[in-house]
GROMACS .gro file of C-alpha atoms in nm:
model
  291
    1MET     CA    1  -1.569   0.835  -0.606
    2SER     CA    2  -1.712   0.708  -0.931
    3LEU     CA    3  -1.985   0.464  -1.029
    4ARG     CA    4  -1.852   0.404  -1.378
    5HIS     CA    5  -1.479   0.402  -1.303
    6PRO     CA    6  -1.412   0.270  -0.949
    7ILE     CA    7  -1.074   0.302  -0.779
    8ILE     CA    8  -0.921   0.062  -0.525
    9ALA     CA    9  -0.617   0.173  -0.324
   10VAL     CA   10  -0.390  -0.036  -0.104
   11THR     CA   11  -0.178   0.185   0.118
   12GLY     CA   12   0.107   0.103   0.355
   13SER     CA   13   0.475   0.170   0.398
   14SER     CA   14   0.740  -0.015   0.201
   15GLY     CA   15   0.788  -0.367   0.334
   16ALA     CA   16   0.448  -0.376   0.503
   17GLY     CA   17   0.315  -0.645   0.272
   18THR     CA   18   0.129  -0.433   0.019
   19THR     CA   19   0.281  -0.629  -0.269
   20THR     CA   20   0.142  -0.953  -0.127
   21VAL     CA   21  -0.198  -0.789  -0.108
   22ARG     CA   22  -0.161  -0.671  -0.467
   23ASP     CA   23  -0.095  -1.031  -0.573
   24THR     CA   24  -0.418  -1.141  -0.404
   25PHE     CA   25  -0.611  -0.868  -0.584
   26SER     CA   26  -0.452  -0.976  -0.913
   27HIS     CA   27  -0.572  -1.333  -0.855
   28ILE     CA   28  -0.924  -1.208  -0.787
   29PHE     CA   29  -0.921  -0.986  -1.097
   30LYS     CA   30  -0.803  -1.276  -1.313
   31ARG     CA   31  -1.052  -1.523  -1.171
   32GLU     CA   32  -1.345  -1.284  -1.206
   33GLN     CA   33  -1.230  -1.159  -1.549
   34ILE     CA   34  -1.193  -0.799  -1.436
   35ALA     CA   35  -0.973  -0.568  -1.643
   36ALA     CA   36  -0.767  -0.350  -1.409
   37THR     CA   37  -0.529  -0.061  -1.463
   38TYR     CA   38  -0.239  -0.060  -1.213
   39ILE     CA   39  -0.059   0.233  -1.053
   40GLU     CA   40   0.254   0.182  -0.842
   41GLY     CA   41   0.294   0.446  -0.575
   42ASP     CA   42   0.666   0.493  -0.630
   43ALA     CA   43   0.590   0.602  -0.987
   44PHE     CA   44   0.484   0.930  -0.826
   45HIS     CA   45   0.804   0.997  -0.636
   46ARG     CA   46   0.929   1.342  -0.726
   47TYR     CA   47   1.294   1.237  -0.756
   48ASP     CA   48   1.483   0.948  -0.908
   49ARG     CA   49   1.746   0.772  -0.696
   50VAL     CA   50   2.034   1.012  -0.765
   51ALA     CA   51   1.817   1.323  -0.735
   52MET     CA   52   1.667   1.196  -0.409
   53ARG     CA   53   2.011   1.156  -0.255
   54ALA     CA   54   2.096   1.510  -0.363
   55ALA     CA   55   1.767   1.644  -0.224
   56MET     CA   56   1.830   1.467   0.108
   57ALA     CA   57   2.181   1.612   0.128
   58ASP     CA   58   2.050   1.959   0.047
   59ALA     CA   59   1.776   1.927   0.310
   60ALA     CA   60   2.027   1.813   0.571
   61ALA     CA   61   2.256   2.103   0.488
   62ASN     CA   62   1.962   2.335   0.560
   63GLY     CA   63   1.888   2.170   0.895
   64ASN     CA   64   1.619   1.922   0.783
   65ASN     CA   65   1.733   1.574   0.883
   66HIS     CA   66   1.393   1.415   0.825
   67PHE     CA   67   1.350   1.439   0.447
   68SER     CA   68   1.194   1.114   0.324
   69HIS     CA   69   0.979   0.944   0.059
   70PHE     CA   70   0.688   0.959   0.305
   71SER     CA   71   0.668   1.337   0.272
   72PRO     CA   72   0.440   1.522   0.027
   73HIS     CA   73   0.743   1.731  -0.066
   74SER     CA   74   0.915   1.430  -0.225
   75ASN     CA   75   0.609   1.303  -0.411
   76LEU     CA   76   0.383   1.423  -0.691
   77LEU     CA   77   0.066   1.401  -0.484
   78GLU     CA   78  -0.116   1.677  -0.674
   79GLU     CA   79  -0.057   1.483  -0.996
   80LEU     CA   80  -0.170   1.159  -0.830
   81GLU     CA   81  -0.493   1.317  -0.714
   82ALA     CA   82  -0.551   1.469  -1.058
   83ILE     CA   83  -0.510   1.127  -1.222
   84PHE     CA   84  -0.748   0.967  -0.971
   85GLU     CA   85  -1.000   1.242  -1.048
   86GLU     CA   86  -0.953   1.197  -1.423
   87TYR     CA   87  -0.991   0.821  -1.404
   88GLY     CA   88  -1.307   0.849  -1.194
   89ARG     CA   89  -1.451   1.093  -1.444
   90THR     CA   90  -1.341   0.947  -1.778
   91GLY     CA   91  -1.158   0.618  -1.719
   92GLY     CA   92  -0.840   0.778  -1.855
   93GLY     CA   93  -0.507   0.879  -1.707
   94ARG     CA   94  -0.139   0.796  -1.718
   95THR     CA   95   0.136   0.640  -1.512
   96ARG     CA   96   0.500   0.533  -1.528
   97HIS     CA   97   0.731   0.285  -1.353
   98TYR     CA   98   1.016   0.336  -1.110
   99VAL     CA   99   1.294   0.093  -1.200
  100HIS     CA  100   1.421  -0.071  -0.882
  101ASP     CA  101   1.692  -0.313  -0.995
  102ASP     CA  102   1.871  -0.478  -1.288
  103GLY     CA  103   1.585  -0.721  -1.347
  104GLU     CA  104   1.337  -0.438  -1.390
  105ALA     CA  105   1.592  -0.249  -1.598
  106LYS     CA  106   1.583  -0.531  -1.854
  107LEU     CA  107   1.205  -0.536  -1.843
  108TYR     CA  108   1.149  -0.163  -1.885
  109GLY     CA  109   1.462  -0.061  -2.077
  110ALA     CA  110   1.573   0.204  -1.828
  111PRO     CA  111   1.859   0.214  -1.576
  112PRO     CA  112   1.793   0.116  -1.211
  113GLY     CA  113   1.691   0.413  -0.998
  114THR     CA  114   1.520   0.599  -1.283
  115PHE     CA  115   1.168   0.636  -1.418
  116THR     CA  116   1.021   0.514  -1.743
  117ARG     CA  117   0.827   0.748  -1.970
  118TRP     CA  118   0.471   0.837  -1.882
  119THR     CA  119   0.220   0.621  -2.071
  120GLU     CA  120  -0.156   0.649  -2.105
  121PHE     CA  121  -0.385   0.393  -1.947
  122SER     CA  122  -0.524   0.118  -2.164
  123PRO     CA  123  -0.880   0.201  -2.270
  124ALA     CA  124  -1.193   0.028  -2.144
  125THR     CA  125  -1.072  -0.101  -1.806
  126ASP     CA  126  -1.312  -0.195  -1.529
  127LEU     CA  127  -1.126  -0.031  -1.241
  128LEU     CA  128  -0.804   0.136  -1.127
  129PHE     CA  129  -0.583  -0.034  -0.868
  130TYR     CA  130  -0.322   0.165  -0.672
  131GLU     CA  131  -0.061   0.018  -0.439
  132GLY     CA  132   0.184   0.242  -0.255
  133LEU     CA  133   0.245   0.492   0.023
  134HIS     CA  134  -0.027   0.750  -0.035
  135GLY     CA  135  -0.347   0.579  -0.145
  136ALA     CA  136  -0.556   0.751   0.124
  137VAL     CA  137  -0.346   1.058   0.204
  138ILE     CA  138  -0.501   1.389   0.305
  139THR     CA  139  -0.294   1.705   0.347
  140ASP     CA  140  -0.366   2.077   0.341
  141ARG     CA  141  -0.317   2.065  -0.039
  142VAL     CA  142  -0.454   1.728  -0.155
  143ASN     CA  143  -0.726   1.481  -0.065
  144VAL     CA  144  -0.647   1.160  -0.249
  145ALA     CA  145  -0.874   0.954  -0.022
  146ARG     CA  146  -1.195   1.118  -0.146
  147HIS     CA  147  -1.149   0.973  -0.494
  148VAL     CA  148  -1.108   0.611  -0.382
  149ASP     CA  149  -1.404   0.370  -0.365
  150LEU     CA  150  -1.233   0.095  -0.162
  151LYS     CA  151  -0.938   0.184   0.062
  152ILE     CA  152  -0.726  -0.095   0.211
  153GLY     CA  153  -0.459  -0.041   0.477
  154VAL     CA  154  -0.177  -0.290   0.520
  155VAL     CA  155   0.044  -0.234   0.822
  156PRO     CA  156   0.240  -0.458   1.061
  157VAL     CA  157   0.294  -0.346   1.418
  158ILE     CA  158   0.587  -0.107   1.425
  159ASN     CA  159   0.856  -0.343   1.559
  160LEU     CA  160   0.767  -0.599   1.293
  161GLU     CA  161   0.780  -0.332   1.025
  162TRP     CA  162   1.128  -0.234   1.142
  163ILE     CA  163   1.245  -0.596   1.144
  164GLN     CA  164   1.123  -0.640   0.786
  165LYS     CA  165   1.299  -0.324   0.673
  166ILE     CA  166   1.624  -0.412   0.849
  167HIS     CA  167   1.639  -0.759   0.694
  168ARG     CA  168   1.541  -0.640   0.348
  169ASP     CA  169   1.785  -0.348   0.339
  170ARG     CA  170   2.073  -0.556   0.472
  171ALA     CA  171   2.008  -0.846   0.233
  172ALA     CA  172   1.905  -0.661  -0.084
  173ARG     CA  173   2.094  -0.334  -0.050
  174GLY     CA  174   2.394  -0.422   0.165
  175TYR     CA  175   2.314  -0.165   0.434
  176SER     CA  176   2.444  -0.201   0.788
  177THR     CA  177   2.202  -0.219   1.080
  178GLU     CA  178   2.320   0.124   1.190
  179ALA     CA  179   2.244   0.271   0.846
  180VAL     CA  180   1.893   0.127   0.853
  181MET     CA  181   1.841   0.269   1.204
  182ASP     CA  182   1.939   0.612   1.073
  183THR     CA  183   1.688   0.574   0.789
  184ILE     CA  184   1.411   0.476   1.031
  185LEU     CA  185   1.483   0.776   1.254
  186ARG     CA  186   1.497   1.010   0.953
  187ARG     CA  187   1.160   0.888   0.828
  188MET     CA  188   0.976   0.880   1.160
  189PRO     CA  189   0.829   1.236   1.164
  190ASP     CA  190   0.685   1.192   0.813
  191TYR     CA  191   0.562   0.842   0.899
  192VAL     CA  192   0.369   0.983   1.194
  193ARG     CA  193   0.233   1.281   0.999
  194TYR     CA  194   0.150   1.127   0.661
  195ILE     CA  195   0.139   0.746   0.679
  196CYS     CA  196  -0.034   0.670   1.010
  197PRO     CA  197  -0.332   0.906   0.953
  198GLN     CA  198  -0.424   0.720   0.636
  199PHE     CA  199  -0.521   0.412   0.835
  200ALA     CA  200  -0.806   0.611   0.991
  201GLU     CA  201  -0.937   0.677   0.638
  202THR     CA  202  -0.923   0.320   0.509
  203ASP     CA  203  -1.229   0.096   0.480
  204ILE     CA  204  -1.039  -0.216   0.592
  205ASN     CA  205  -0.705  -0.252   0.772
  206PHE     CA  206  -0.495  -0.567   0.782
  207GLN     CA  207  -0.243  -0.546   1.065
  208ARG     CA  208   0.002  -0.830   1.123
  209VAL     CA  209   0.102  -0.892   1.485
  210PRO     CA  210   0.390  -1.132   1.568
  211MET     CA  211   0.335  -1.393   1.836
  212VAL     CA  212   0.707  -1.411   1.915
  213ASP     CA  213   0.934  -1.168   2.099
  214THR     CA  214   1.021  -0.863   1.887
  215SER     CA  215   1.119  -0.640   2.179
  216ASP     CA  216   1.447  -0.537   2.016
  217PRO     CA  217   1.388  -0.539   1.639
  218PHE     CA  218   1.747  -0.440   1.571
  219VAL     CA  219   1.888  -0.772   1.690
  220ALA     CA  220   1.614  -1.003   1.556
  221ARG     CA  221   1.777  -1.285   1.359
  222TRP     CA  222   1.481  -1.352   1.132
  223ILE     CA  223   1.144  -1.210   1.033
  224PRO     CA  224   0.851  -1.373   1.216
  225THR     CA  225   0.672  -1.607   0.977
  226PRO     CA  226   0.297  -1.608   0.904
  227ASP     CA  227   0.270  -1.917   1.127
  228GLU     CA  228   0.416  -1.706   1.409
  229SER     CA  229   0.173  -1.419   1.353
  230MET     CA  230  -0.189  -1.316   1.383
  231VAL     CA  231  -0.364  -1.062   1.163
  232VAL     CA  232  -0.613  -0.810   1.299
  233ILE     CA  233  -0.870  -0.711   1.036
  234ARG     CA  234  -1.059  -0.392   1.118
  235PHE     CA  235  -1.365  -0.274   0.923
  236ARG     CA  236  -1.440   0.096   0.930
  237ASN     CA  237  -1.808   0.020   0.877
  238PRO     CA  238  -1.895  -0.334   0.991
  239ARG     CA  239  -2.251  -0.311   0.860
  240GLY     CA  240  -2.312  -0.593   0.614
  241ILE     CA  241  -2.002  -0.792   0.716
  242ASP     CA  242  -2.098  -1.152   0.792
  243PHE     CA  243  -1.871  -1.210   1.089
  244PRO     CA  244  -2.022  -1.550   1.186
  245TYR     CA  245  -1.952  -1.674   0.833
  246LEU     CA  246  -1.591  -1.551   0.844
  247VAL     CA  247  -1.527  -1.705   1.186
  248THR     CA  248  -1.671  -2.034   1.061
  249MET     CA  249  -1.472  -2.036   0.737
  250ILE     CA  250  -1.138  -1.924   0.887
  251HIS     CA  251  -1.016  -2.181   1.138
  252ASN     CA  252  -0.899  -2.041   1.476
  253SER     CA  253  -1.031  -1.692   1.402
  254PHE     CA  254  -1.232  -1.485   1.648
  255MET     CA  255  -1.386  -1.142   1.692
  256SER     CA  256  -1.195  -0.905   1.919
  257ARG     CA  257  -1.428  -0.607   1.879
  258ALA     CA  258  -1.758  -0.540   1.710
  259ASN     CA  259  -1.573  -0.424   1.398
  260SER     CA  260  -1.265  -0.650   1.412
  261ILE     CA  261  -1.173  -1.011   1.348
  262VAL     CA  262  -0.842  -1.180   1.435
  263ILE     CA  263  -0.711  -1.457   1.213
  264PRO     CA  264  -0.398  -1.678   1.201
  265GLY     CA  265  -0.128  -1.518   0.989
  266ASN     CA  266  -0.120  -1.809   0.745
  267LYS     CA  267  -0.489  -1.756   0.666
  268LEU     CA  268  -0.446  -1.403   0.532
  269ASP     CA  269  -0.489  -1.494   0.166
  270LEU     CA  270  -0.806  -1.693   0.240
  271ALA     CA  271  -0.948  -1.410   0.450
  272MET     CA  272  -0.877  -1.155   0.179
  273GLN     CA  273  -1.041  -1.375  -0.083
  274LEU     CA  274  -1.353  -1.415   0.133
  275ILE     CA  275  -1.374  -1.049   0.234
  276LEU     CA  276  -1.261  -0.864  -0.078
  277THR     CA  277  -1.416  -1.068  -0.359
  278PRO     CA  278  -1.776  -0.965  -0.278
  279MET     CA  279  -1.670  -0.602  -0.237
  280ILE     CA  280  -1.492  -0.597  -0.572
  281LEU     CA  281  -1.785  -0.765  -0.745
  282ALA     CA  282  -2.020  -0.508  -0.590
  283LEU     CA  283  -1.811  -0.228  -0.741
  284ILE     CA  284  -1.817  -0.397  -1.081
  285GLU     CA  285  -2.192  -0.460  -1.066
  286ARG     CA  286  -2.249  -0.098  -0.970
  287ARG     CA  287  -2.033   0.006  -1.264
  288ARG     CA  288  -2.220  -0.212  -1.511
  289ARG     CA  289  -2.553  -0.071  -1.398
  290ALA     CA  290  -2.424   0.283  -1.443
  291VAL     CA  291  -2.280   0.230  -1.793
   0.00000   0.00000   0.00000
């Protein structure tokens, strides 16, 4: 952790809603005139799209049917930790972009499924913002979590996460339901080992819970909407959190435990603004005092 160069990390699996959370942070940064450097987690995948398919095939041929992007073996986690350490120490570092589709290909000038060149961070930023799979990961070789000043977990309940993945992969990638099921099964061991444990390290978790039947996610016709959901917000350390204020400001919210508040799904952006803005400003004030 660093007084002068704070780091915020949003961690969660693909499709969990981390991008929505990133947008909320971006609005806060813009409103409060905070200069942020951004890191996308998939920039630290070890393989591009073609190489990943080859690595998966090679792993399967050697009896490993669970090779996935969740695993440390398919990500540059040592490099990610080194960049977090460098940023916390000097405010410097580098990143790149993974090009997902034709739209991003036009933007970055690289084919879909490949990486752009590494580029150095812009100088004189106020903080580093990471959004991806491994913002709070700890393994026997790396401890990314120890470098992060504010760790945010974003995770829907598992059936909802599967529904979101099924609908996205069928609509955007043309996969069949059976193909998505195979992907889910392949990823599950790494999800349990490397994704779930991060949510015990985070300072705040936002977990969306549908209020409609998701018993069989593989036949769900649509993704439950925010109006059909509740969000459980858990604080690792509730000290200093003004729960009465939050319950008053967020209509139909309530406390479920001494460290948790439950809000309507359509109030997530408001809740994040109320909760995160003071925390971000505290990091910036601490930074300015240290400079």
